[in-house]
Short mmCIF file of C-alpha atoms in Angstrom, two decimals:
data_model
loop_
_atom_site.label_atom_id
_atom_site.label_comp_id
_atom_site.label_asym_id
_atom_site.label_seq_id
_atom_site.Cartn_x
_atom_site.Cartn_y
_atom_site.Cartn_z
CA UNK A 194 32.58 51.24 -1.40
CA UNK A 195 31.99 47.67 -2.47
CA UNK A 196 28.51 47.12 -3.81
CA UNK A 197 26.37 44.29 -2.48
CA UNK A 198 25.16 41.74 -5.02
CA UNK A 199 21.41 41.22 -5.22
CA UNK A 200 19.51 38.44 -6.95
CA UNK A 201 16.96 40.88 -8.32
CA UNK A 202 16.51 44.62 -8.40
CA UNK A 203 13.18 46.16 -9.39
CA UNK A 204 13.54 49.78 -10.45
CA UNK A 205 11.48 52.70 -11.79
CA UNK A 206 8.39 51.53 -9.98
CA UNK A 207 5.43 52.91 -8.09
CA UNK A 208 5.95 50.58 -5.15
CA UNK A 209 3.44 50.76 -2.29
CA UNK A 210 5.05 49.03 0.67
CA UNK A 211 1.83 49.21 2.76
CA UNK A 212 3.96 49.93 5.82
CA UNK A 213 1.66 52.92 5.97
CA UNK A 214 -0.59 54.71 3.52
CA UNK A 215 2.04 57.23 2.42
CA UNK A 216 5.17 55.16 1.85
CA UNK A 217 5.97 54.73 -1.84
CA UNK A 218 9.44 53.81 -3.15
CA UNK A 219 10.97 53.52 -6.59
CA UNK A 220 13.10 50.42 -6.16
CA UNK A 221 13.18 47.18 -4.26
CA UNK A 222 16.08 44.76 -3.96
CA UNK A 223 15.83 41.02 -3.30
CA UNK A 224 18.43 38.60 -2.02
CA UNK A 225 17.89 34.97 -0.99
CA UNK A 226 14.13 35.44 -1.11
CA UNK A 227 14.17 38.39 1.28
CA UNK A 228 13.78 42.12 0.74
CA UNK A 229 17.26 43.61 1.07
CA UNK A 230 16.52 47.17 -0.04
CA UNK A 231 13.68 49.62 -0.53
CA UNK A 232 14.25 53.18 -1.63
CA UNK A 233 15.14 55.39 -4.56
CA UNK A 234 16.56 54.38 -7.92
CA UNK A 235 19.59 56.52 -7.18
CA UNK A 236 20.39 54.83 -3.87
CA UNK A 237 19.85 51.41 -5.41
CA UNK A 238 22.44 52.12 -8.13
CA UNK A 239 24.92 53.46 -5.57
CA UNK A 240 24.71 50.52 -3.19
CA UNK A 241 23.94 47.45 -5.26
CA UNK A 242 24.56 45.46 -8.36
CA UNK A 243 22.08 42.79 -9.34
CA UNK A 244 22.12 39.53 -11.22
CA UNK A 245 18.83 40.65 -12.78
CA UNK A 246 17.35 44.12 -13.11
CA UNK A 247 13.64 44.48 -13.82
CA UNK A 248 12.58 47.86 -15.15
CA UNK A 249 9.03 48.34 -13.90
CA UNK A 250 8.49 51.31 -16.25
CA UNK A 251 6.26 53.04 -13.71
CA UNK A 252 4.14 49.98 -12.94
CA UNK A 253 2.50 49.69 -9.53
CA UNK A 254 3.81 47.08 -7.09
CA UNK A 255 1.98 45.90 -3.97
CA UNK A 256 2.59 43.13 -1.43
CA UNK A 257 1.27 39.74 -2.48
CA UNK A 258 -2.45 39.40 -1.85
CA UNK A 259 -4.23 36.53 -0.16
CA UNK A 260 -7.43 34.71 0.62
CA UNK A 261 -7.99 34.38 4.35
CA UNK A 262 -10.89 31.96 4.14
CA UNK A 263 -11.60 29.52 1.33
CA UNK A 264 -12.17 25.82 0.77
CA UNK A 265 -9.60 24.91 -1.84
CA UNK A 266 -10.42 21.19 -1.98
CA UNK A 267 -14.11 22.00 -2.27
CA UNK A 268 -13.39 24.47 -5.06
CA UNK A 269 -11.42 21.84 -6.95
CA UNK A 270 -14.15 19.29 -6.35
CA UNK A 271 -16.82 21.55 -7.86
CA UNK A 272 -14.85 21.51 -11.11
CA UNK A 273 -15.72 17.82 -11.43
CA UNK A 274 -19.45 18.59 -11.10
CA UNK A 275 -22.02 20.35 -13.26
CA UNK A 276 -21.38 24.03 -12.58
CA UNK A 277 -24.71 25.81 -12.09
CA UNK A 278 -23.22 29.09 -10.92
CA UNK A 279 -23.79 30.95 -14.17
CA UNK A 280 -27.45 29.95 -14.45
CA UNK A 281 -29.90 32.85 -14.23
CA UNK A 282 -33.03 30.73 -14.18
CA UNK A 283 -34.35 27.40 -12.94
CA UNK A 284 -34.91 26.51 -16.58
CA UNK A 285 -31.17 26.89 -17.29
CA UNK A 286 -30.30 24.75 -14.27
CA UNK A 287 -32.56 21.93 -15.34
CA UNK A 288 -31.35 22.14 -18.94
CA UNK A 289 -27.72 21.83 -17.86
CA UNK A 290 -28.58 18.81 -15.76
CA UNK A 291 -30.52 17.23 -18.65
CA UNK A 292 -27.50 17.68 -20.90
CA UNK A 293 -25.37 15.89 -18.31
CA UNK A 294 -27.94 13.12 -17.94
CA UNK A 295 -27.92 12.59 -21.71
CA UNK A 296 -24.25 11.57 -21.60
CA UNK A 297 -24.34 9.74 -18.25
CA UNK A 298 -25.12 6.04 -17.87
CA UNK A 299 -28.40 5.25 -16.14
CA UNK A 300 -27.93 4.73 -12.42
CA UNK A 301 -24.79 6.88 -12.18
CA UNK A 302 -24.81 9.94 -9.95
CA UNK A 303 -25.16 13.45 -11.31
CA UNK A 304 -23.88 16.17 -9.03
CA UNK A 305 -24.40 19.90 -9.50
CA UNK A 306 -22.72 22.80 -7.70
CA UNK A 307 -23.07 26.53 -7.06
CA UNK A 308 -26.75 27.10 -7.82
CA UNK A 309 -28.23 30.29 -6.38
CA UNK A 310 -32.01 30.50 -6.55
CA UNK A 311 -31.93 34.16 -5.51
CA UNK A 312 -30.55 35.01 -8.97
CA UNK A 313 -33.18 33.15 -10.96
CA UNK A 314 -35.51 35.27 -13.04
CA UNK A 315 -38.23 32.64 -13.39
CA UNK A 316 -38.89 31.80 -9.73
CA UNK A 317 -39.50 33.82 -6.58
CA UNK A 318 -36.30 33.04 -4.62
CA UNK A 319 -37.58 29.54 -3.93
CA UNK A 320 -35.43 26.45 -3.69
CA UNK A 321 -36.09 23.68 -6.22
CA UNK A 322 -37.47 20.38 -4.91
CA UNK A 323 -37.22 16.72 -5.80
CA UNK A 324 -39.97 17.20 -8.38
CA UNK A 325 -37.86 19.68 -10.33
CA UNK A 326 -34.95 17.25 -10.40
CA UNK A 327 -37.25 14.33 -11.21
CA UNK A 328 -38.20 16.25 -14.35
CA UNK A 329 -34.55 15.96 -15.39
CA UNK A 330 -34.30 12.22 -14.82
CA UNK A 331 -35.90 9.48 -12.77
CA UNK A 332 -33.14 7.05 -13.82
CA UNK A 333 -30.18 9.00 -12.45
CA UNK A 334 -29.75 9.95 -8.79
CA UNK A 335 -29.24 13.74 -8.81
CA UNK A 336 -28.00 16.03 -6.02
CA UNK A 337 -27.26 19.73 -6.40
CA UNK A 338 -25.71 22.04 -3.80
CA UNK A 339 -26.43 25.68 -3.25
CA UNK A 340 -23.52 28.07 -3.72
CA UNK A 341 -23.21 28.61 0.05
CA UNK A 342 -22.70 24.82 0.54
CA UNK A 343 -25.29 24.80 3.34
CA UNK A 344 -28.23 23.39 1.33
CA UNK A 345 -28.60 20.41 -0.98
CA UNK A 346 -31.50 19.28 -3.16
CA UNK A 347 -31.99 15.67 -4.24
CA UNK A 348 -34.35 13.93 -6.61
CA UNK A 349 -36.56 11.03 -5.56
CA UNK A 350 -34.20 8.22 -6.55
CA UNK A 351 -31.33 9.91 -4.68
CA UNK A 352 -33.50 10.14 -1.54
CA UNK A 353 -34.38 6.46 -1.89
CA UNK A 354 -30.73 5.42 -2.21
CA UNK A 355 -29.93 7.43 0.92
CA UNK A 356 -32.91 5.89 2.77
CA UNK A 357 -34.41 9.31 3.44
CA UNK A 358 -38.15 8.72 3.78
CA UNK A 359 -41.07 9.57 6.08
CA UNK A 360 -39.42 7.66 8.92
CA UNK A 361 -36.03 9.36 8.60
CA UNK A 362 -34.91 11.05 11.84
CA UNK A 363 -33.22 14.38 11.23
CA UNK A 364 -31.02 14.52 14.32
CA UNK A 365 -29.28 17.72 15.45
CA UNK A 366 -27.51 20.31 13.33
CA UNK A 367 -29.60 19.86 10.20
CA UNK A 368 -33.07 19.62 8.70
CA UNK A 369 -34.82 17.48 6.08
CA UNK A 370 -37.69 19.53 4.70
CA UNK A 371 -40.97 17.69 4.29
CA UNK A 372 -44.30 17.86 2.53
CA UNK A 373 -47.58 18.00 4.43
CA UNK A 374 -47.72 14.20 4.85
CA UNK A 375 -44.13 13.98 6.10
CA UNK A 376 -42.57 12.88 2.81
CA UNK A 377 -39.16 14.56 2.24
CA UNK A 378 -39.39 17.20 -0.50
CA UNK A 379 -35.74 16.80 -1.49
CA UNK A 380 -34.29 19.81 0.39
CA UNK A 381 -31.67 19.10 3.05
CA UNK A 382 -30.02 21.80 5.12
CA UNK A 383 -26.75 22.13 7.04
CA UNK A 384 -25.13 19.00 8.45
CA UNK A 385 -27.65 16.61 6.92
CA UNK A 386 -26.30 17.35 3.45
CA UNK A 387 -23.42 15.06 4.47
CA UNK A 388 -25.68 12.06 3.79
CA UNK A 389 -24.97 12.45 0.09
CA UNK A 390 -21.33 13.43 0.48
CA UNK A 391 -20.78 10.05 2.12
CA UNK A 392 -22.29 7.99 -0.71
CA UNK A 393 -21.61 9.91 -3.93
CA UNK A 394 -18.29 8.91 -5.55
CA UNK A 395 -15.70 11.71 -5.40
CA UNK A 396 -13.50 11.98 -8.54
CA UNK A 397 -10.92 13.78 -6.37
CA UNK A 398 -10.18 10.44 -4.68
CA UNK A 399 -8.15 9.65 -7.79
CA UNK A 400 -4.74 11.06 -6.87
CA UNK A 401 -3.85 11.91 -10.48
CA UNK A 402 -7.14 13.78 -11.00
CA UNK A 403 -6.69 15.64 -7.71
CA UNK A 404 -3.13 16.64 -8.51
CA UNK A 405 -3.98 17.89 -11.99
CA UNK A 406 -6.88 20.02 -10.77
CA UNK A 407 -4.95 21.38 -7.78
CA UNK A 408 -1.95 22.38 -9.89
CA UNK A 409 -4.17 24.11 -12.44
CA UNK A 410 -6.11 26.08 -9.82
CA UNK A 411 -3.08 27.05 -7.75
CA UNK A 412 -1.46 28.46 -10.89
CA UNK A 413 -4.67 30.34 -11.59
CA UNK A 414 -4.69 31.79 -8.08
CA UNK A 415 -1.15 33.08 -8.60
CA UNK A 416 -2.36 34.86 -11.75
CA UNK A 417 -4.50 37.08 -9.51
CA UNK A 418 -1.54 38.21 -7.41
CA UNK A 419 -2.29 35.74 -4.62
CA UNK A 420 0.73 34.61 -2.60
CA UNK A 421 -1.05 33.16 0.46
CA UNK A 422 -4.24 31.29 1.25
CA UNK A 423 -5.89 29.90 4.35
CA UNK A 424 -7.84 26.85 3.25
CA UNK A 425 -10.44 25.14 5.43
CA UNK A 426 -11.49 21.52 5.59
CA UNK A 427 -15.09 20.48 6.12
CA UNK A 428 -14.81 16.77 6.79
CA UNK A 429 -18.50 16.56 7.46
CA UNK A 430 -19.07 17.31 3.75
CA UNK A 431 -15.98 15.35 2.66
CA UNK A 432 -14.02 18.49 1.81
CA UNK A 433 -10.77 16.94 2.92
CA UNK A 434 -7.70 19.11 3.34
CA UNK A 435 -4.31 17.47 3.85
CA UNK A 436 -1.14 19.49 4.30
CA UNK A 437 0.79 16.58 2.78
CA UNK A 438 -0.85 17.29 -0.60
CA UNK A 439 0.62 20.79 -0.59
CA UNK A 440 4.00 19.61 0.71
CA UNK A 441 4.17 17.08 -2.12
CA UNK A 442 3.41 19.76 -4.72
CA UNK A 443 6.00 22.04 -3.16
CA UNK A 444 8.69 19.36 -3.47
CA UNK A 445 7.95 19.23 -7.19
CA UNK A 446 8.07 23.02 -7.53
CA UNK A 447 4.33 23.16 -8.18
CA UNK A 448 3.19 25.23 -5.18
CA UNK A 449 3.12 28.93 -6.16
CA UNK A 450 1.83 30.36 -2.87
CA UNK A 451 1.90 29.97 0.90
CA UNK A 452 -0.74 27.69 2.41
CA UNK A 453 -2.19 27.51 5.92
CA UNK A 454 -4.46 24.49 6.41
CA UNK A 455 -7.31 24.62 8.94
CA UNK A 456 -9.03 21.40 9.97
CA UNK A 457 -12.46 20.81 11.51
CA UNK A 458 -11.58 17.58 13.34
CA UNK A 459 -9.63 18.35 16.50
CA UNK A 460 -8.10 14.88 16.69
CA UNK A 461 -6.30 15.55 13.39
CA UNK A 462 -4.57 18.52 15.01
CA UNK A 463 -3.60 16.83 18.26
CA UNK A 464 0.08 16.05 18.70
CA UNK A 465 0.92 17.67 15.35
CA UNK A 466 4.27 19.39 15.24
CA UNK A 467 3.86 23.14 14.76
CA UNK A 468 5.91 25.00 12.20
CA UNK A 469 9.50 25.17 13.47
CA UNK A 470 11.42 28.39 13.97
CA UNK A 471 13.78 27.39 11.16
CA UNK A 472 10.87 26.84 8.78
CA UNK A 473 9.17 30.08 9.80
CA UNK A 474 12.33 32.06 9.13
CA UNK A 475 12.79 30.58 5.67
CA UNK A 476 11.18 32.50 2.79
CA UNK A 477 11.08 29.25 0.84
CA UNK A 478 8.96 27.31 3.34
CA UNK A 479 5.35 27.58 2.19
CA UNK A 480 3.08 25.32 4.26
CA UNK A 481 1.80 25.20 7.82
CA UNK A 482 -1.09 23.83 9.83
CA UNK A 483 -3.44 26.55 11.00
CA UNK A 484 -6.09 25.87 13.60
CA UNK A 485 -9.45 24.33 14.43
CA UNK A 486 -12.53 25.20 12.38
CA UNK A 487 -15.85 25.29 14.23
CA UNK A 488 -19.37 25.94 12.96
CA UNK A 489 -22.15 27.77 14.77
CA UNK A 490 -24.83 28.34 12.11
CA UNK A 491 -25.65 28.28 8.40
CA UNK A 492 -26.05 30.96 5.74
CA UNK A 493 -28.42 33.83 5.00
CA UNK A 494 -28.95 32.67 1.44
CA UNK A 495 -30.27 29.35 2.75
CA UNK A 496 -32.15 31.05 5.60
CA UNK A 497 -30.16 28.89 8.02
CA UNK A 498 -28.02 31.61 9.61
CA UNK A 499 -29.13 31.87 13.25
CA UNK A 500 -30.97 35.14 13.95
CA UNK A 501 -32.32 36.76 17.13
CA UNK A 502 -35.63 37.37 15.36
CA UNK A 503 -37.28 35.39 12.53
CA UNK A 504 -36.48 35.93 8.89
CA UNK A 505 -38.57 38.72 7.40
CA UNK A 506 -39.50 36.50 4.45
CA UNK A 507 -40.01 33.34 6.56
CA UNK A 508 -41.63 34.35 9.87
CA UNK A 509 -41.49 30.88 11.43
CA UNK A 510 -37.74 30.50 10.91
CA UNK A 511 -34.86 31.85 13.06
CA UNK A 512 -32.21 29.72 11.37
CA UNK A 513 -30.25 26.69 12.53
CA UNK A 514 -27.73 26.41 15.35
CA UNK A 515 -25.18 23.78 14.38
CA UNK A 516 -23.62 23.92 17.86
CA UNK A 517 -25.23 24.70 21.19
CA UNK A 518 -23.60 27.25 23.48
CA UNK A 519 -22.37 24.49 25.78
CA UNK A 520 -21.00 22.27 23.01
CA UNK A 521 -19.20 25.14 21.29
CA UNK A 522 -17.58 26.31 24.53
CA UNK A 523 -16.47 22.79 25.39
CA UNK A 524 -14.75 22.34 22.03
CA UNK A 525 -13.25 25.82 22.02
CA UNK A 526 -11.81 25.48 25.50
CA UNK A 527 -10.36 22.05 24.80
CA UNK A 528 -8.60 23.29 21.66
CA UNK A 529 -7.40 26.49 23.32
CA UNK A 530 -5.85 24.59 26.22
CA UNK A 531 -3.89 22.59 23.66
CA UNK A 532 -2.56 25.81 22.14
CA UNK A 533 -4.66 25.39 19.00
CA UNK A 534 -6.25 28.49 17.46
CA UNK A 535 -10.04 28.40 17.03
CA UNK A 536 -11.78 29.80 13.94
CA UNK A 537 -15.56 29.78 14.16
CA UNK A 538 -18.20 30.29 11.48
CA UNK A 539 -20.91 32.74 12.58
CA UNK A 540 -23.14 34.61 10.13
CA UNK A 541 -26.35 35.51 11.95
CA UNK A 542 -26.52 37.90 14.93
CA UNK A 543 -27.70 35.14 17.29
CA UNK A 544 -24.84 32.89 16.22
CA UNK A 545 -22.33 35.71 16.59
CA UNK A 546 -23.57 36.36 20.11
CA UNK A 547 -23.04 32.69 20.97
CA UNK A 548 -19.53 32.68 19.52
CA UNK A 549 -18.55 35.90 21.34
CA UNK A 550 -19.90 34.47 24.60
CA UNK A 551 -17.93 31.26 24.02
CA UNK A 552 -14.73 33.27 23.48
CA UNK A 553 -15.39 35.38 26.58
CA UNK A 554 -15.97 32.28 28.71
CA UNK A 555 -12.97 30.47 27.23
CA UNK A 556 -10.73 33.40 28.13
CA UNK A 557 -12.11 33.44 31.69
CA UNK A 558 -11.37 29.72 32.02
CA UNK A 559 -7.85 30.08 30.61
CA UNK A 560 -7.06 32.93 33.00
CA UNK A 561 -8.25 30.84 35.95
CA UNK A 562 -5.60 28.31 34.89
CA UNK A 563 -2.92 30.98 34.88
CA UNK A 564 -2.84 32.06 31.25
CA UNK A 565 -1.72 35.64 30.67
CA UNK A 566 -3.29 38.11 28.23
CA UNK A 567 -0.14 37.84 26.11
CA UNK A 568 -0.39 34.07 25.91
CA UNK A 569 -4.08 34.21 24.96
CA UNK A 570 -3.55 36.92 22.34
CA UNK A 571 -0.67 35.02 20.71
CA UNK A 572 -3.23 32.96 18.81
CA UNK A 573 -6.23 35.25 18.41
CA UNK A 574 -9.68 33.79 18.00
CA UNK A 575 -10.92 34.00 14.41
CA UNK A 576 -14.59 34.71 13.71
CA UNK A 577 -15.53 33.79 10.17
CA UNK A 578 -18.07 35.93 8.25
CA UNK A 579 -19.65 37.98 11.08
CA UNK A 580 -22.21 39.37 8.63
CA UNK A 581 -24.81 40.70 11.09
CA UNK A 582 -23.49 42.56 14.12
CA UNK A 583 -25.42 45.20 16.04
CA UNK A 584 -23.19 47.67 17.88
CA UNK A 585 -23.70 45.81 21.15
CA UNK A 586 -21.80 42.88 19.64
CA UNK A 587 -19.17 45.13 18.06
CA UNK A 588 -18.50 46.67 21.48
CA UNK A 589 -17.96 43.22 22.96
CA UNK A 590 -15.67 42.08 20.13
CA UNK A 591 -13.52 45.21 20.58
CA UNK A 592 -12.51 43.93 24.02
CA UNK A 593 -11.39 40.52 22.77
CA UNK A 594 -8.34 39.15 20.93
CA UNK A 595 -10.33 38.43 17.77
CA UNK A 596 -9.74 38.70 14.05
CA UNK A 597 -12.71 38.85 11.70
CA UNK A 598 -12.43 36.90 8.46
CA UNK A 599 -14.82 38.75 6.17
CA UNK A 600 -15.85 38.33 2.54
CA UNK A 601 -16.57 41.82 1.15
CA UNK A 602 -17.72 40.39 -2.18
CA UNK A 603 -20.67 38.77 -0.37
CA UNK A 604 -22.31 42.17 -0.23
CA UNK A 605 -22.38 42.44 -4.03
CA UNK A 606 -24.29 39.18 -4.29
CA UNK A 607 -26.48 39.47 -1.21
CA UNK A 608 -27.61 43.08 -1.65
CA UNK A 609 -30.13 41.91 -4.24
CA UNK A 610 -32.14 39.98 -1.65
CA UNK A 611 -30.84 40.76 1.84
CA UNK A 612 -33.59 43.29 2.61
CA UNK A 613 -36.17 40.60 1.90
CA UNK A 614 -34.38 38.24 4.29
CA UNK A 615 -33.77 40.50 7.27
CA UNK A 616 -35.70 43.75 6.68
CA UNK A 617 -34.44 47.35 6.60
CA UNK A 618 -33.66 47.65 10.31
CA UNK A 619 -31.33 44.66 10.47
CA UNK A 620 -29.75 45.66 7.16
CA UNK A 621 -28.34 48.69 8.96
CA UNK A 622 -25.93 46.48 10.90
CA UNK A 623 -25.19 44.00 8.13
CA UNK A 624 -21.91 43.78 6.17
CA UNK A 625 -20.49 46.75 8.08
CA UNK A 626 -16.83 46.14 7.33
CA UNK A 627 -15.73 49.76 7.73
CA UNK A 628 -17.60 50.10 11.02
CA UNK A 629 -15.65 47.09 12.27
CA UNK A 630 -12.39 48.65 11.08
CA UNK A 631 -13.11 52.06 12.63
CA UNK A 632 -13.80 50.32 15.93
CA UNK A 633 -10.34 48.80 15.94
CA UNK A 634 -11.21 45.31 14.75
CA UNK A 635 -8.68 43.71 12.44
CA UNK A 636 -10.24 42.35 9.23
CA UNK A 637 -8.83 39.78 6.85
CA UNK A 638 -10.34 39.32 3.40
CA UNK A 639 -11.39 36.16 1.65
CA UNK A 640 -13.79 34.68 -0.86
CA UNK A 641 -15.15 31.56 0.85
CA UNK A 642 -14.48 29.90 -2.51
CA UNK A 643 -16.25 28.06 -4.04
CA UNK A 644 -18.98 30.39 -2.75
CA UNK A 645 -17.32 33.28 -4.60
CA UNK A 646 -14.31 33.43 -6.90
CA UNK A 647 -10.94 33.96 -5.23
CA UNK A 648 -9.90 36.99 -7.30
CA UNK A 649 -9.33 39.64 -4.56
CA UNK A 650 -9.82 42.66 -6.83
CA UNK A 651 -13.66 42.60 -6.79
CA UNK A 652 -13.54 42.36 -2.98
CA UNK A 653 -11.29 45.40 -2.79
CA UNK A 654 -13.57 47.28 -5.18
CA UNK A 655 -16.62 46.34 -3.11
CA UNK A 656 -15.08 47.89 0.01
CA UNK A 657 -14.31 51.13 -1.82
CA UNK A 658 -17.63 51.78 -3.59
CA UNK A 659 -20.28 50.86 -1.00
CA UNK A 660 -23.55 52.78 -1.40
CA UNK A 661 -23.52 53.59 2.31
CA UNK A 662 -20.84 56.27 2.57
CA UNK A 663 -20.01 55.38 6.18
CA UNK A 664 -19.05 51.88 5.00
CA UNK A 665 -16.75 53.08 2.16
CA UNK A 666 -13.05 52.48 2.70
CA UNK A 667 -9.96 54.01 1.19
CA UNK A 668 -8.16 51.87 -1.37
CA UNK A 669 -5.31 51.50 1.12
CA UNK A 670 -7.56 50.12 3.88
CA UNK A 671 -9.37 47.82 1.45
CA UNK A 672 -6.10 46.48 0.05
CA UNK A 673 -4.75 45.89 3.57
CA UNK A 674 -7.67 43.55 4.25
CA UNK A 675 -6.47 41.33 1.40
CA UNK A 676 -2.74 41.63 2.05
CA UNK A 677 -1.17 43.31 5.07
CA UNK A 678 -3.75 42.07 7.57
CA UNK A 679 -3.93 38.39 6.61
CA UNK A 680 -0.61 37.31 8.20
CA UNK A 681 -1.77 38.60 11.60
CA UNK A 682 -4.27 35.74 11.70
CA UNK A 683 -1.46 33.16 11.70
CA UNK A 684 1.22 35.13 13.52
CA UNK A 685 3.26 35.71 10.35
CA UNK A 686 3.10 39.51 10.23
CA UNK A 687 6.85 39.79 10.87
CA UNK A 688 7.57 37.93 7.64
CA UNK A 689 4.95 38.83 5.03
CA UNK A 690 2.19 41.35 4.34
CA UNK A 691 4.27 44.46 3.64
CA UNK A 692 7.30 45.23 1.49
CA UNK A 693 9.82 46.06 4.20
CA UNK A 694 13.46 45.23 4.84
CA UNK A 695 13.89 41.69 6.12
CA UNK A 696 10.47 40.46 5.02
CA UNK A 697 9.88 37.80 2.40
CA UNK A 698 9.78 39.13 -1.15
CA UNK A 699 6.16 38.25 -1.94
CA UNK A 700 4.66 40.82 -4.29
CA UNK A 701 2.39 41.53 -7.23
CA UNK A 702 2.98 43.88 -10.16
CA UNK A 703 -0.20 45.51 -11.47
CA UNK A 704 -1.04 46.95 -14.88
CA UNK A 705 -2.45 50.16 -13.34
CA UNK A 706 -2.23 52.25 -10.19
CA UNK A 707 -5.29 51.22 -8.19
CA UNK A 708 -4.62 54.10 -5.78
CA UNK A 709 -5.11 56.86 -8.35
CA UNK A 710 -7.53 55.54 -10.99
CA UNK A 711 -11.31 56.06 -10.82
CA UNK A 712 -12.73 53.53 -8.40
CA UNK A 713 -14.79 51.72 -11.01
CA UNK A 714 -11.63 51.12 -13.02
CA UNK A 715 -10.24 49.03 -10.16
CA UNK A 716 -12.29 46.11 -11.49
CA UNK A 717 -10.27 46.21 -14.72
CA UNK A 718 -6.97 45.73 -12.88
CA UNK A 719 -4.82 42.87 -14.13
CA UNK A 720 -1.76 41.35 -12.52
CA UNK A 721 1.34 41.46 -14.70
CA UNK A 722 3.59 39.34 -12.50
CA UNK A 723 3.47 37.59 -9.14
CA UNK A 724 6.52 36.73 -7.06
CA UNK A 725 6.94 34.59 -3.99
CA UNK A 726 10.29 34.72 -2.17
CA UNK A 727 11.55 36.85 -5.04
CA UNK A 728 10.90 34.19 -7.66
CA UNK A 729 8.25 34.40 -10.35
CA UNK A 730 5.19 32.33 -9.53
CA UNK A 731 3.26 33.73 -12.50
CA UNK A 732 3.91 36.07 -15.44
CA UNK A 733 1.29 37.40 -17.84
CA UNK A 734 2.20 36.49 -21.42
#
């Protein structure tokens, strides 16, 4: 019998295909970017010869992992700012900003990113104000953004440049916080943070700077076994995503993963050609437009997520609705009629209720126009975050064609203060990823970078070791959230997500078997090699 020639044959491995929890094979063959064989070493030797044989020496192989919700441009942009993410006190934040001011010409902007006042050990979970930033400099306009991106703080000169004074009218979708006499205190929430995004120079506008940073960070993502990402624009904050940037990198051989780009301006998606059948069938085609990003509320860390009842630690505040019920439904229906998938940010229970209602009403309207269940389900509605969901909302979501884009690593950060925010009772239905899964909801895992780092391993670990036993997942289920499940959100499950015959050869080789080691050792897992379409996108040296 004539043996078939493969491009690559991986042998002697502990290869978890993720087709199901039990299937493990020893060898995997790759030809023209596609998986041509899975099975035993013995069968591989009988049936194939290969241009290259890789002896895995017992190493564990899994499908390539992904990030189902991140802001790649925003992450790259934060690298041009003063990174405040590692600061454990207000004192450290101000010191970092002073150091930047010392080497910055007077009058030039200083921009800080990723601060999180809930981690500070010298203040009681309180946001800084203009006075704190004035203590850094009164000769430099300074703006810093909270890690969630939903809150900004400016010093006095920055407020003056932006014409934000006693007479400033907030408008809808955002808030300027004020002192007793009406003077802005420097804190801006939600959509009003865009005031500064529109006037502060963006180093990423320099095409050479943007390219260098993007190439560096994409390579870094590949080092974590990532072979796919769904990246979201936020034009309102000048986080601009352009599929042409990724196409250009791909032409130069500089794109090491598959990219789906979601935009938050519907007009940018109108009349755009969808991915063709030829492109979709090619393992070497890496880019596609996703859908339409919508916002409903803010974040829990900023106390701007929309809640049914007030915040436990701020009794006069129920959060901020960025979109009304009517406005959200109008936008969702318009996009859906155009065949464009909707992905909506909803963190608080009140916001989630509004989004679910909008989906329910959109489906009713589509059916009145003759749409079938199959047509509607072809592009499922994505709900982003869904952090607070009482069972009444879970029951409603179960009946809908929805996919939940969750960030399991959020729990690790938020558990230090979430009880203060929402109280013990609401905590019971917060971050309940396994409850969602057991109720038949499909979850995809992400980082919301730059909110959290894009390394998927800590997110997997978080799902496995939850303190609440009912919310603990198996390693298999947790890994599926960050691999197998993600392609379902874009209709690509027939091509990627598992290591099966005919699928694209996207995979990661690990330095340990995450399925058998103690759960705490999962955090020590390193990726040895990442492949996309059977070609190395990253190798540990």
